[in-house]
Amino acid sequence: MPDYGSPGFQSRKSKLDIIVIASYVFDWLILVVVGVVGVILGNVSPNKRPFSLQDPNISFPFTEHETVNSRLLLICNAVIPIAVVLIVVFIFVPGPTVPAGTPKSLIWKRKLWELHTGWLGLALSLISAWIITQGMKNLFGKPRPDLLSRCQPDFANVMQYVVGFHTPADDGSLDGPYNGQLVRADICKNPDKALLDDGFRSYPSGHASSAAAGLIYLSFFLASKFAITLPFAPQDSSSADTGVVTAFPSRLRNVNTSYEAVRDNLDVDRPVSPVDPATARQIGPQNAAVTSIRRQAAAPPLYLLLLTVLPFFTAIFIASSRWFDFRHHGFDILFGFIIGTITAWFAFRYYHLPIRSGAGWAWGPRSHDKAFWAGLGSWSYATNKKHWERSGGEAERVEGQRADDIEMGVRYRTKADSPSRAGSSTTAPGMGDNQI
């Protein structure tokens, strides 16, 4: 067991912080590189699927002024979520569960970590949706609903561009008149190459995927921080014991924070029956159990629910605008929205605990030993290879507490916890050895 108070460990801790920070800087660098690749893909000419000059689905007019242009989209799906995450973290984190006497440095570290993970998850969601959408647009080359308005077709030589089936002529040849056959994209003579190339990027919708990636991620983030979820009764020990989801659980001193312990101090309603005492004795235990369960959860206030779903409905509006602006077909919008929703959910869960049982917290940082690589035989990037300890626990732990081995199920004991000193332990009566 390392001596956390020794000068040697303190110097190692500084080195540890630098390595962990460098690993997250590398994460940001990867996201920037992927984002640049997405920009490059946006300037590459896409595949151009053949189309018919008589197809009404691509005959809509070109909308000069979009309802949500690219600049407004960037503000909605990136700038606003960045600002909201910043405001929420600095006002509400770490919340009212901070134990008395917690150093301000720990509180600010928690704020900065929650801010970092909030922004990193947002970036992962947006850039993932961006690169997937840009790549699919170029691969499929699907015409937009307003393609013919951009095309400026060469009608005089239309038969030279026909692909596939040709209309038979009266003499039996295949030189009949044009009758809606598919034509190649080079029939379009619009000199504006960028505008013409963009006319073949209908599937999937970039506005829909980006709006969902940024704004639905924001809805997940707000739901997590404001505890907006369907009411439920905790079933597992991690949910029933509120101590494990407080701001700094390792600083709690012999406090039983389970629901039952808290409930015992409340004035729980006793079952009152208007029937005879025998019936009351029969149904009393069941009523007490129901009362106990129903008092474990309650519906959050509706104004918080409204704040949480507002980004989601904004994403729906942005996606819908692509329909009435004649920029995308319905399936293009739907599939783009699905892409953004999946990346938003994945990015949120990649860096945050589940909304229902995580109490609004992000996962902790990687450990020093596993900042860049974990290898086989390890299920967690939060533990050290040598001691299997929670990274950062030494900073939050109250003096005299033992470290947990969360991978091997073994507790490493300090000298103060040796069996020879068990009789002088300060553990409160009734507290087992497995409680901190």
Tab-separated table of C-alpha atoms in Angstrom:
chain	number	residue	atom	x	y	z
A	1	MET	CA	0.000	0.000	0.000
A	2	PRO	CA	1.537	3.362	-0.951
A	3	ASP	CA	2.093	5.950	1.713
A	4	TYR	CA	-0.098	8.821	0.561
A	5	GLY	CA	1.547	11.245	2.951
A	6	SER	CA	5.121	10.644	1.872
A	7	PRO	CA	7.009	13.198	-0.259
A	8	GLY	CA	7.790	10.487	-2.810
A	9	PHE	CA	4.133	9.802	-3.406
A	10	GLN	CA	3.330	13.502	-3.762
A	11	SER	CA	5.966	13.861	-6.497
A	12	ARG	CA	4.557	10.788	-8.247
A	13	LYS	CA	1.078	12.278	-7.978
A	14	SER	CA	2.219	15.385	-9.899
A	15	LYS	CA	3.627	13.170	-12.609
A	16	LEU	CA	0.383	11.205	-12.585
A	17	ASP	CA	-1.665	14.322	-13.205
A	18	ILE	CA	0.481	15.343	-16.167
A	19	ILE	CA	0.131	11.948	-17.844
A	20	VAL	CA	-3.644	11.826	-17.332
A	21	ILE	CA	-4.045	15.383	-18.607
A	22	ALA	CA	-1.933	14.536	-21.650
A	23	SER	CA	-4.202	11.582	-22.424
A	24	TYR	CA	-7.259	13.826	-22.489
A	25	VAL	CA	-5.442	16.440	-24.579
A	26	PHE	CA	-4.821	13.607	-27.027
A	27	ASP	CA	-8.558	12.842	-26.984
A	28	TRP	CA	-9.317	16.434	-27.954
A	29	LEU	CA	-6.671	16.294	-30.674
A	30	ILE	CA	-8.308	13.183	-32.157
A	31	LEU	CA	-11.686	14.937	-32.241
A	32	VAL	CA	-10.159	17.979	-33.972
A	33	VAL	CA	-8.512	15.782	-36.617
A	34	VAL	CA	-11.754	13.905	-37.268
A	35	GLY	CA	-13.604	17.209	-37.546
A	36	VAL	CA	-11.091	18.464	-40.122
A	37	VAL	CA	-11.573	15.256	-42.100
A	38	GLY	CA	-15.311	15.963	-42.085
A	39	VAL	CA	-14.698	19.442	-43.494
A	40	ILE	CA	-12.523	17.963	-46.248
A	41	LEU	CA	-15.243	15.460	-47.119
A	42	GLY	CA	-17.651	18.364	-47.493
A	43	ASN	CA	-15.475	19.767	-50.276
A	44	VAL	CA	-15.118	16.485	-52.161
A	45	SER	CA	-17.423	15.941	-55.130
A	46	PRO	CA	-19.952	13.259	-54.148
A	47	ASN	CA	-21.150	10.348	-56.184
A	48	LYS	CA	-24.016	11.489	-58.397
A	49	ARG	CA	-26.894	9.089	-58.696
A	50	PRO	CA	-28.696	9.104	-62.101
A	51	PHE	CA	-32.107	10.782	-62.059
A	52	SER	CA	-35.103	11.440	-64.255
A	53	LEU	CA	-35.917	14.880	-65.629
A	54	GLN	CA	-39.589	14.017	-65.145
A	55	ASP	CA	-39.313	13.020	-61.477
A	56	PRO	CA	-41.644	15.301	-59.448
A	57	ASN	CA	-39.765	14.455	-56.226
A	58	ILE	CA	-36.727	16.468	-57.349
A	59	SER	CA	-38.652	19.247	-59.087
A	60	PHE	CA	-39.194	21.572	-56.100
A	61	PRO	CA	-38.029	25.193	-56.246
A	62	PHE	CA	-34.691	26.247	-54.782
A	63	THR	CA	-35.156	28.078	-51.460
A	64	GLU	CA	-32.849	31.107	-51.359
A	65	HIS	CA	-33.265	31.875	-47.652
A	66	GLU	CA	-33.287	28.790	-45.462
A	67	THR	CA	-35.222	28.821	-42.205
A	68	VAL	CA	-32.146	27.524	-40.344
A	69	ASN	CA	-28.962	28.248	-42.259
A	70	SER	CA	-25.567	26.783	-41.404
A	71	ARG	CA	-24.556	29.656	-39.145
A	72	LEU	CA	-27.748	29.490	-37.105
A	73	LEU	CA	-27.414	25.705	-36.940
A	74	LEU	CA	-23.919	26.041	-35.463
A	75	ILE	CA	-25.224	28.445	-32.831
A	76	CYS	CA	-28.069	26.107	-31.885
A	77	ASN	CA	-26.233	22.787	-31.819
A	78	ALA	CA	-22.841	23.898	-30.464
A	79	VAL	CA	-22.615	27.440	-29.081
A	80	ILE	CA	-25.774	27.308	-26.970
A	81	PRO	CA	-25.042	23.823	-25.521
A	82	ILE	CA	-21.488	24.928	-24.665
A	83	ALA	CA	-22.820	27.967	-22.800
A	84	VAL	CA	-25.579	26.030	-21.032
A	85	VAL	CA	-23.167	23.323	-19.845
A	86	LEU	CA	-20.844	26.030	-18.511
A	87	ILE	CA	-23.638	27.809	-16.639
A	88	VAL	CA	-25.149	24.647	-15.174
A	89	VAL	CA	-21.799	23.306	-13.981
A	90	PHE	CA	-20.662	26.500	-12.300
A	91	ILE	CA	-24.014	27.118	-10.593
A	92	PHE	CA	-25.210	23.639	-9.616
A	93	VAL	CA	-22.077	21.458	-9.318
A	94	PRO	CA	-21.195	19.837	-6.972
A	95	GLY	CA	-24.544	20.546	-5.322
A	96	PRO	CA	-25.787	20.336	-1.715
A	97	THR	CA	-24.269	16.911	-0.945
A	98	VAL	CA	-20.773	18.242	-0.236
A	99	PRO	CA	-19.705	17.143	3.277
A	100	ALA	CA	-18.784	19.856	5.743
A	101	GLY	CA	-15.094	20.690	5.745
A	102	THR	CA	-14.465	19.710	2.122
A	103	PRO	CA	-11.589	21.839	0.748
A	104	LYS	CA	-12.541	24.361	-1.890
A	105	SER	CA	-9.810	22.984	-4.121
A	106	LEU	CA	-11.681	19.673	-4.310
A	107	ILE	CA	-14.921	21.464	-5.118
A	108	TRP	CA	-13.305	23.402	-7.954
A	109	LYS	CA	-11.619	20.277	-9.283
A	110	ARG	CA	-15.031	18.629	-9.419
A	111	LYS	CA	-16.528	21.641	-11.207
A	112	LEU	CA	-13.755	21.685	-13.796
A	113	TRP	CA	-13.963	17.932	-14.319
A	114	GLU	CA	-17.739	18.035	-14.833
A	115	LEU	CA	-17.266	20.935	-17.259
A	116	HIS	CA	-14.563	19.061	-19.147
A	117	THR	CA	-16.610	15.888	-19.484
A	118	GLY	CA	-19.691	17.894	-20.455
A	119	TRP	CA	-17.841	19.604	-23.281
A	120	LEU	CA	-15.920	16.494	-24.304
A	121	GLY	CA	-19.127	14.481	-24.590
A	122	LEU	CA	-20.737	17.245	-26.637
A	123	ALA	CA	-17.747	17.357	-28.984
A	124	LEU	CA	-17.775	13.576	-29.371
A	125	SER	CA	-21.487	13.613	-30.207
A	126	LEU	CA	-21.267	16.430	-32.752
A	127	ILE	CA	-18.116	15.264	-34.507
A	128	SER	CA	-19.288	11.643	-34.659
A	129	ALA	CA	-22.556	12.693	-36.294
A	130	TRP	CA	-20.651	15.079	-38.581
A	131	ILE	CA	-18.159	12.551	-39.939
A	132	ILE	CA	-20.807	9.823	-40.367
A	133	THR	CA	-23.173	12.171	-42.184
A	134	GLN	CA	-20.529	13.675	-44.457
A	135	GLY	CA	-19.213	10.269	-45.448
A	136	MET	CA	-22.684	8.899	-46.211
A	137	LYS	CA	-23.623	11.965	-48.247
A	138	ASN	CA	-20.646	11.467	-50.546
A	139	LEU	CA	-21.165	7.718	-50.818
A	140	PHE	CA	-24.842	7.748	-51.732
A	141	GLY	CA	-25.010	10.915	-53.852
A	142	LYS	CA	-28.792	11.137	-53.567
A	143	PRO	CA	-30.451	14.073	-55.418
A	144	ARG	CA	-32.121	16.737	-53.303
A	145	PRO	CA	-35.779	17.688	-53.818
A	146	ASP	CA	-34.626	20.889	-55.564
A	147	LEU	CA	-32.021	19.275	-57.834
A	148	LEU	CA	-33.672	20.188	-61.140
A	149	SER	CA	-33.794	23.839	-60.052
A	150	ARG	CA	-30.006	23.728	-59.615
A	151	CYS	CA	-29.250	21.549	-62.631
A	152	GLN	CA	-29.908	23.676	-65.729
A	153	PRO	CA	-30.207	20.529	-67.933
A	154	ASP	CA	-29.005	20.308	-71.524
A	155	PHE	CA	-32.432	19.535	-73.006
A	156	ALA	CA	-31.223	19.824	-76.586
A	157	ASN	CA	-29.011	16.745	-76.238
A	158	VAL	CA	-30.903	14.882	-73.557
A	159	MET	CA	-30.654	11.480	-75.283
A	160	GLN	CA	-26.868	11.610	-75.095
A	161	TYR	CA	-27.051	11.434	-71.305
A	162	VAL	CA	-29.570	8.612	-70.957
A	163	VAL	CA	-28.348	5.640	-68.937
A	164	GLY	CA	-29.943	2.232	-68.681
A	165	PHE	CA	-33.123	1.588	-70.658
A	166	HIS	CA	-33.792	3.556	-73.878
A	167	THR	CA	-37.250	4.140	-75.365
A	168	PRO	CA	-37.824	1.989	-78.480
A	169	ALA	CA	-38.588	3.858	-81.713
A	170	ASP	CA	-41.293	2.923	-84.220
A	171	ASP	CA	-38.702	1.203	-86.409
A	172	GLY	CA	-37.640	-1.061	-83.540
A	173	SER	CA	-34.430	0.773	-82.697
A	174	LEU	CA	-33.635	2.249	-79.276
A	175	ASP	CA	-33.537	5.822	-80.547
A	176	GLY	CA	-37.028	6.809	-79.451
A	177	PRO	CA	-37.901	10.127	-77.817
A	178	TYR	CA	-37.095	10.879	-74.202
A	179	ASN	CA	-39.758	9.417	-71.949
A	180	GLY	CA	-38.476	9.936	-68.388
A	181	GLN	CA	-35.438	7.652	-68.561
A	182	LEU	CA	-32.588	8.078	-66.114
A	183	VAL	CA	-29.852	10.506	-67.159
A	184	ARG	CA	-26.292	11.097	-65.989
A	185	ALA	CA	-25.450	14.013	-63.725
A	186	ASP	CA	-23.261	15.659	-66.372
A	187	ILE	CA	-26.432	16.742	-68.153
A	188	CYS	CA	-26.457	19.593	-65.623
A	189	LYS	CA	-24.708	22.672	-66.997
A	190	ASN	CA	-24.868	24.967	-63.966
A	191	PRO	CA	-21.422	26.663	-63.726
A	192	ASP	CA	-21.711	26.855	-59.923
A	193	LYS	CA	-19.994	23.545	-59.137
A	194	ALA	CA	-20.393	23.841	-55.347
A	195	LEU	CA	-24.133	24.460	-55.634
A	196	LEU	CA	-24.520	21.575	-58.080
A	197	ASP	CA	-22.463	19.145	-55.968
A	198	ASP	CA	-24.549	20.058	-52.931
A	199	GLY	CA	-27.628	19.063	-54.901
A	200	PHE	CA	-26.474	15.435	-54.634
A	201	ARG	CA	-26.049	15.448	-50.841
A	202	SER	CA	-29.600	14.792	-49.730
A	203	TYR	CA	-29.090	11.574	-47.758
A	204	PRO	CA	-28.813	11.791	-44.810
A	205	SER	CA	-29.741	15.249	-43.564
A	206	GLY	CA	-26.786	17.033	-41.988
A	207	HIS	CA	-29.004	19.583	-40.263
A	208	ALA	CA	-31.076	16.820	-38.682
A	209	SER	CA	-28.093	14.783	-37.498
A	210	SER	CA	-26.190	17.797	-36.158
A	211	ALA	CA	-29.216	19.274	-34.404
A	212	ALA	CA	-29.996	15.953	-32.738
A	213	ALA	CA	-26.359	15.334	-31.803
A	214	GLY	CA	-25.960	18.679	-30.048
A	215	LEU	CA	-29.409	19.404	-28.649
A	216	ILE	CA	-30.448	15.908	-27.594
A	217	TYR	CA	-27.087	15.577	-25.857
A	218	LEU	CA	-27.963	18.808	-24.047
A	219	SER	CA	-31.323	17.338	-23.035
A	220	PHE	CA	-29.547	14.282	-21.620
A	221	PHE	CA	-27.118	16.532	-19.758
A	222	LEU	CA	-29.879	18.668	-18.228
A	223	ALA	CA	-31.932	15.603	-17.310
A	224	SER	CA	-28.905	14.187	-15.533
A	225	LYS	CA	-28.023	17.340	-13.604
A	226	PHE	CA	-31.643	18.107	-12.644
A	227	ALA	CA	-32.573	14.464	-11.893
A	228	ILE	CA	-35.356	14.407	-14.499
A	229	THR	CA	-36.419	10.802	-14.910
A	230	LEU	CA	-39.471	8.636	-14.427
A	231	PRO	CA	-39.934	8.005	-10.685
A	232	PHE	CA	-38.677	4.585	-9.606
A	233	ALA	CA	-38.045	2.608	-6.447
A	234	PRO	CA	-34.367	1.681	-6.025
A	235	GLN	CA	-33.793	-2.061	-6.305
A	236	ASP	CA	-30.025	-2.387	-6.057
A	237	SER	CA	-27.751	-1.365	-3.233
A	238	SER	CA	-26.037	1.363	-5.242
A	239	SER	CA	-29.361	3.134	-5.777
A	240	ALA	CA	-30.750	2.506	-2.311
A	241	ASP	CA	-27.678	3.889	-0.552
A	242	THR	CA	-27.589	7.587	-1.353
A	243	GLY	CA	-24.117	7.878	0.121
A	244	VAL	CA	-22.494	6.408	-2.987
A	245	VAL	CA	-23.854	9.189	-5.211
A	246	THR	CA	-23.021	12.173	-3.016
A	247	ALA	CA	-20.404	14.659	-4.183
A	248	PHE	CA	-17.535	13.147	-2.170
A	249	PRO	CA	-18.680	9.803	-0.712
A	250	SER	CA	-15.188	8.922	0.533
A	251	ARG	CA	-15.329	11.894	2.936
A	252	LEU	CA	-18.445	10.699	4.742
A	253	ARG	CA	-17.675	9.556	8.298
A	254	ASN	CA	-19.720	6.579	9.470
A	255	VAL	CA	-22.968	7.949	8.076
A	256	ASN	CA	-25.725	5.550	7.133
A	257	THR	CA	-27.355	7.185	4.119
A	258	SER	CA	-29.554	4.321	3.013
A	259	TYR	CA	-33.166	5.029	2.317
A	260	GLU	CA	-34.369	2.954	5.254
A	261	ALA	CA	-32.160	4.881	7.668
A	262	VAL	CA	-33.475	8.190	6.353
A	263	ARG	CA	-37.055	6.993	6.320
A	264	ASP	CA	-36.921	5.917	9.970
A	265	ASN	CA	-36.457	9.548	10.950
A	266	LEU	CA	-39.543	10.604	9.035
A	267	ASP	CA	-43.100	10.618	10.254
A	268	VAL	CA	-44.235	7.738	8.062
A	269	ASP	CA	-47.958	7.410	7.808
A	270	ARG	CA	-49.297	4.446	9.728
A	271	PRO	CA	-52.000	2.322	8.090
A	272	VAL	CA	-55.383	3.226	9.445
A	273	SER	CA	-58.253	0.875	8.757
A	274	PRO	CA	-61.919	1.564	9.437
A	275	VAL	CA	-62.536	-2.165	9.756
A	276	ASP	CA	-62.123	-4.455	12.720
A	277	PRO	CA	-58.701	-4.917	14.394
A	278	ALA	CA	-58.254	-8.438	12.968
A	279	THR	CA	-58.539	-7.156	9.394
A	280	ALA	CA	-56.237	-4.271	10.188
A	281	ARG	CA	-53.592	-6.669	11.456
A	282	GLN	CA	-53.941	-8.692	8.263
A	283	ILE	CA	-53.556	-5.852	5.755
A	284	GLY	CA	-51.309	-3.652	7.882
A	285	PRO	CA	-47.949	-5.077	6.747
A	286	GLN	CA	-48.927	-4.786	3.084
A	287	ASN	CA	-50.036	-1.172	3.491
A	288	ALA	CA	-46.812	-0.365	5.304
A	289	ALA	CA	-44.757	-1.871	2.478
A	290	VAL	CA	-46.695	0.109	-0.132
A	291	THR	CA	-46.241	3.283	1.901
A	292	SER	CA	-42.526	2.611	2.171
A	293	ILE	CA	-42.145	2.159	-1.588
A	294	ARG	CA	-44.281	5.109	-2.648
A	295	ARG	CA	-42.254	7.467	-0.498
A	296	GLN	CA	-39.007	6.542	-2.185
A	297	ALA	CA	-39.654	8.621	-5.310
A	298	ALA	CA	-41.760	11.481	-6.662
A	299	ALA	CA	-42.292	13.144	-10.042
A	300	PRO	CA	-39.916	16.077	-10.718
A	301	PRO	CA	-41.420	19.571	-11.204
A	302	LEU	CA	-42.856	20.182	-14.658
A	303	TYR	CA	-40.854	23.366	-15.239
A	304	LEU	CA	-37.646	21.305	-15.008
A	305	LEU	CA	-39.115	18.773	-17.424
A	306	LEU	CA	-39.916	21.649	-19.796
A	307	LEU	CA	-36.350	22.981	-19.589
A	308	THR	CA	-35.020	19.505	-20.274
A	309	VAL	CA	-37.140	18.742	-23.362
A	310	LEU	CA	-36.815	22.232	-24.882
A	311	PRO	CA	-33.534	21.378	-26.683
A	312	PHE	CA	-35.106	18.150	-27.961
A	313	PHE	CA	-38.057	19.974	-29.513
A	314	THR	CA	-35.701	22.583	-30.950
A	315	ALA	CA	-33.853	19.769	-32.716
A	316	ILE	CA	-37.163	18.500	-34.112
A	317	PHE	CA	-37.966	21.977	-35.468
A	318	ILE	CA	-34.559	22.318	-37.133
A	319	ALA	CA	-34.921	18.910	-38.746
A	320	SER	CA	-38.476	19.677	-39.888
A	321	SER	CA	-37.380	22.924	-41.505
A	322	ARG	CA	-35.387	20.914	-44.027
A	323	TRP	CA	-38.664	19.450	-45.267
A	324	PHE	CA	-40.530	22.679	-45.931
A	325	ASP	CA	-37.370	24.345	-47.273
A	326	PHE	CA	-37.245	21.543	-49.911
A	327	ARG	CA	-33.716	20.555	-48.929
A	328	HIS	CA	-34.335	16.908	-48.007
A	329	HIS	CA	-36.730	14.062	-48.509
A	330	GLY	CA	-38.582	12.727	-45.491
A	331	PHE	CA	-36.470	9.597	-45.016
A	332	ASP	CA	-33.272	11.648	-45.283
A	333	ILE	CA	-34.411	13.784	-42.366
A	334	LEU	CA	-35.558	10.827	-40.285
A	335	PHE	CA	-32.335	8.868	-40.785
A	336	GLY	CA	-30.185	11.912	-40.037
A	337	PHE	CA	-32.112	12.493	-36.836
A	338	ILE	CA	-31.568	8.856	-35.839
A	339	ILE	CA	-27.814	9.223	-36.427
A	340	GLY	CA	-27.666	12.309	-34.202
A	341	THR	CA	-29.782	10.682	-31.498
A	342	ILE	CA	-27.528	7.620	-31.368
A	343	THR	CA	-24.321	9.658	-31.199
A	344	ALA	CA	-25.841	11.897	-28.508
A	345	TRP	CA	-26.821	8.924	-26.366
A	346	PHE	CA	-23.490	7.171	-26.878
A	347	ALA	CA	-21.406	10.270	-26.132
A	348	PHE	CA	-23.418	11.053	-23.002
A	349	ARG	CA	-23.138	7.525	-21.615
A	350	TYR	CA	-19.458	7.375	-22.580
A	351	TYR	CA	-18.644	10.121	-20.082
A	352	HIS	CA	-21.621	10.184	-17.675
A	353	LEU	CA	-23.343	7.804	-15.304
A	354	PRO	CA	-26.872	6.653	-16.204
A	355	ILE	CA	-29.472	9.373	-15.673
A	356	ARG	CA	-31.659	7.132	-13.562
A	357	SER	CA	-29.050	5.994	-11.077
A	358	GLY	CA	-26.040	8.264	-11.514
A	359	ALA	CA	-27.291	11.290	-9.535
A	360	GLY	CA	-26.011	13.628	-12.248
A	361	TRP	CA	-22.312	12.770	-12.052
A	362	ALA	CA	-19.798	12.143	-14.807
A	363	TRP	CA	-17.462	9.159	-14.714
A	364	GLY	CA	-14.137	9.920	-13.090
A	365	PRO	CA	-10.827	10.360	-14.916
A	366	ARG	CA	-8.632	7.547	-16.107
A	367	SER	CA	-5.880	6.362	-13.787
A	368	HIS	CA	-2.207	7.156	-14.248
A	369	ASP	CA	-1.299	3.591	-15.225
A	370	LYS	CA	-4.133	3.323	-17.737
A	371	ALA	CA	-4.212	6.829	-19.132
A	372	PHE	CA	-3.369	5.582	-22.640
A	373	TRP	CA	-3.692	1.797	-22.448
A	374	ALA	CA	-5.285	-0.788	-20.174
A	375	GLY	CA	-4.480	-4.118	-21.807
A	376	LEU	CA	-5.975	-7.522	-21.157
A	377	GLY	CA	-7.270	-8.578	-17.766
A	378	SER	CA	-8.601	-5.170	-16.781
A	379	TRP	CA	-12.204	-4.057	-16.989
A	380	SER	CA	-11.757	-0.497	-15.736
A	381	TYR	CA	-9.606	2.407	-16.871
A	382	ALA	CA	-10.091	4.014	-13.442
A	383	THR	CA	-7.838	1.584	-11.563
A	384	ASN	CA	-4.071	1.366	-11.287
A	385	LYS	CA	-2.294	-1.733	-12.572
A	386	LYS	CA	-0.277	-2.262	-9.380
A	387	HIS	CA	-2.747	-1.676	-6.589
A	388	TRP	CA	-6.127	-1.683	-8.366
A	389	GLU	CA	-7.115	1.474	-6.553
A	390	ARG	CA	-9.571	4.147	-7.549
A	391	SER	CA	-7.636	6.951	-9.182
A	392	GLY	CA	-7.896	10.190	-7.237
A	393	GLY	CA	-9.296	8.523	-4.126
A	394	GLU	CA	-6.303	9.584	-2.055
A	395	ALA	CA	-7.277	13.232	-2.556
A	396	GLU	CA	-10.840	12.806	-1.322
A	397	ARG	CA	-10.382	10.171	1.379
A	398	VAL	CA	-10.676	11.215	5.005
A	399	GLU	CA	-7.626	10.366	7.086
A	400	GLY	CA	-7.812	6.868	8.534
A	401	GLN	CA	-9.982	5.369	5.813
A	402	ARG	CA	-8.870	2.341	3.801
A	403	ALA	CA	-8.588	2.105	0.027
A	404	ASP	CA	-10.803	-0.284	-1.869
A	405	ASP	CA	-9.594	-2.823	-4.388
A	406	ILE	CA	-12.508	-2.613	-6.828
A	407	GLU	CA	-11.101	-5.118	-9.317
A	408	MET	CA	-9.906	-7.915	-7.033
A	409	GLY	CA	-12.299	-7.456	-4.109
A	410	VAL	CA	-9.406	-7.035	-1.624
A	411	ARG	CA	-8.902	-4.137	0.766
A	412	TYR	CA	-5.388	-2.862	1.244
A	413	ARG	CA	-4.828	-1.922	4.851
A	414	THR	CA	-2.668	0.858	6.165
A	415	LYS	CA	-0.626	0.423	9.317
A	416	ALA	CA	-3.431	2.064	11.271
A	417	ASP	CA	-5.792	-0.699	10.078
A	418	SER	CA	-3.550	-3.626	11.071
A	419	PRO	CA	-5.112	-6.348	13.260
A	420	SER	CA	-2.861	-5.389	16.172
A	421	ARG	CA	-4.671	-2.079	16.418
A	422	ALA	CA	-8.148	-3.399	15.801
A	423	GLY	CA	-9.114	-2.868	19.392
A	424	SER	CA	-8.451	0.861	19.155
A	425	SER	CA	-10.435	1.311	15.963
A	426	THR	CA	-12.616	4.403	15.776
A	427	THR	CA	-15.311	2.606	13.816
A	428	ALA	CA	-18.709	3.337	15.297
A	429	PRO	CA	-20.627	0.486	16.896
A	430	GLY	CA	-22.703	-1.427	14.397
A	431	MET	CA	-20.511	-0.417	11.449
A	432	GLY	CA	-19.011	-3.445	9.662
A	433	ASP	CA	-15.481	-3.650	8.291
A	434	ASN	CA	-16.814	-3.271	4.762
A	435	GLN	CA	-18.299	0.164	5.363
A	436	ILE	CA	-16.413	3.384	4.903
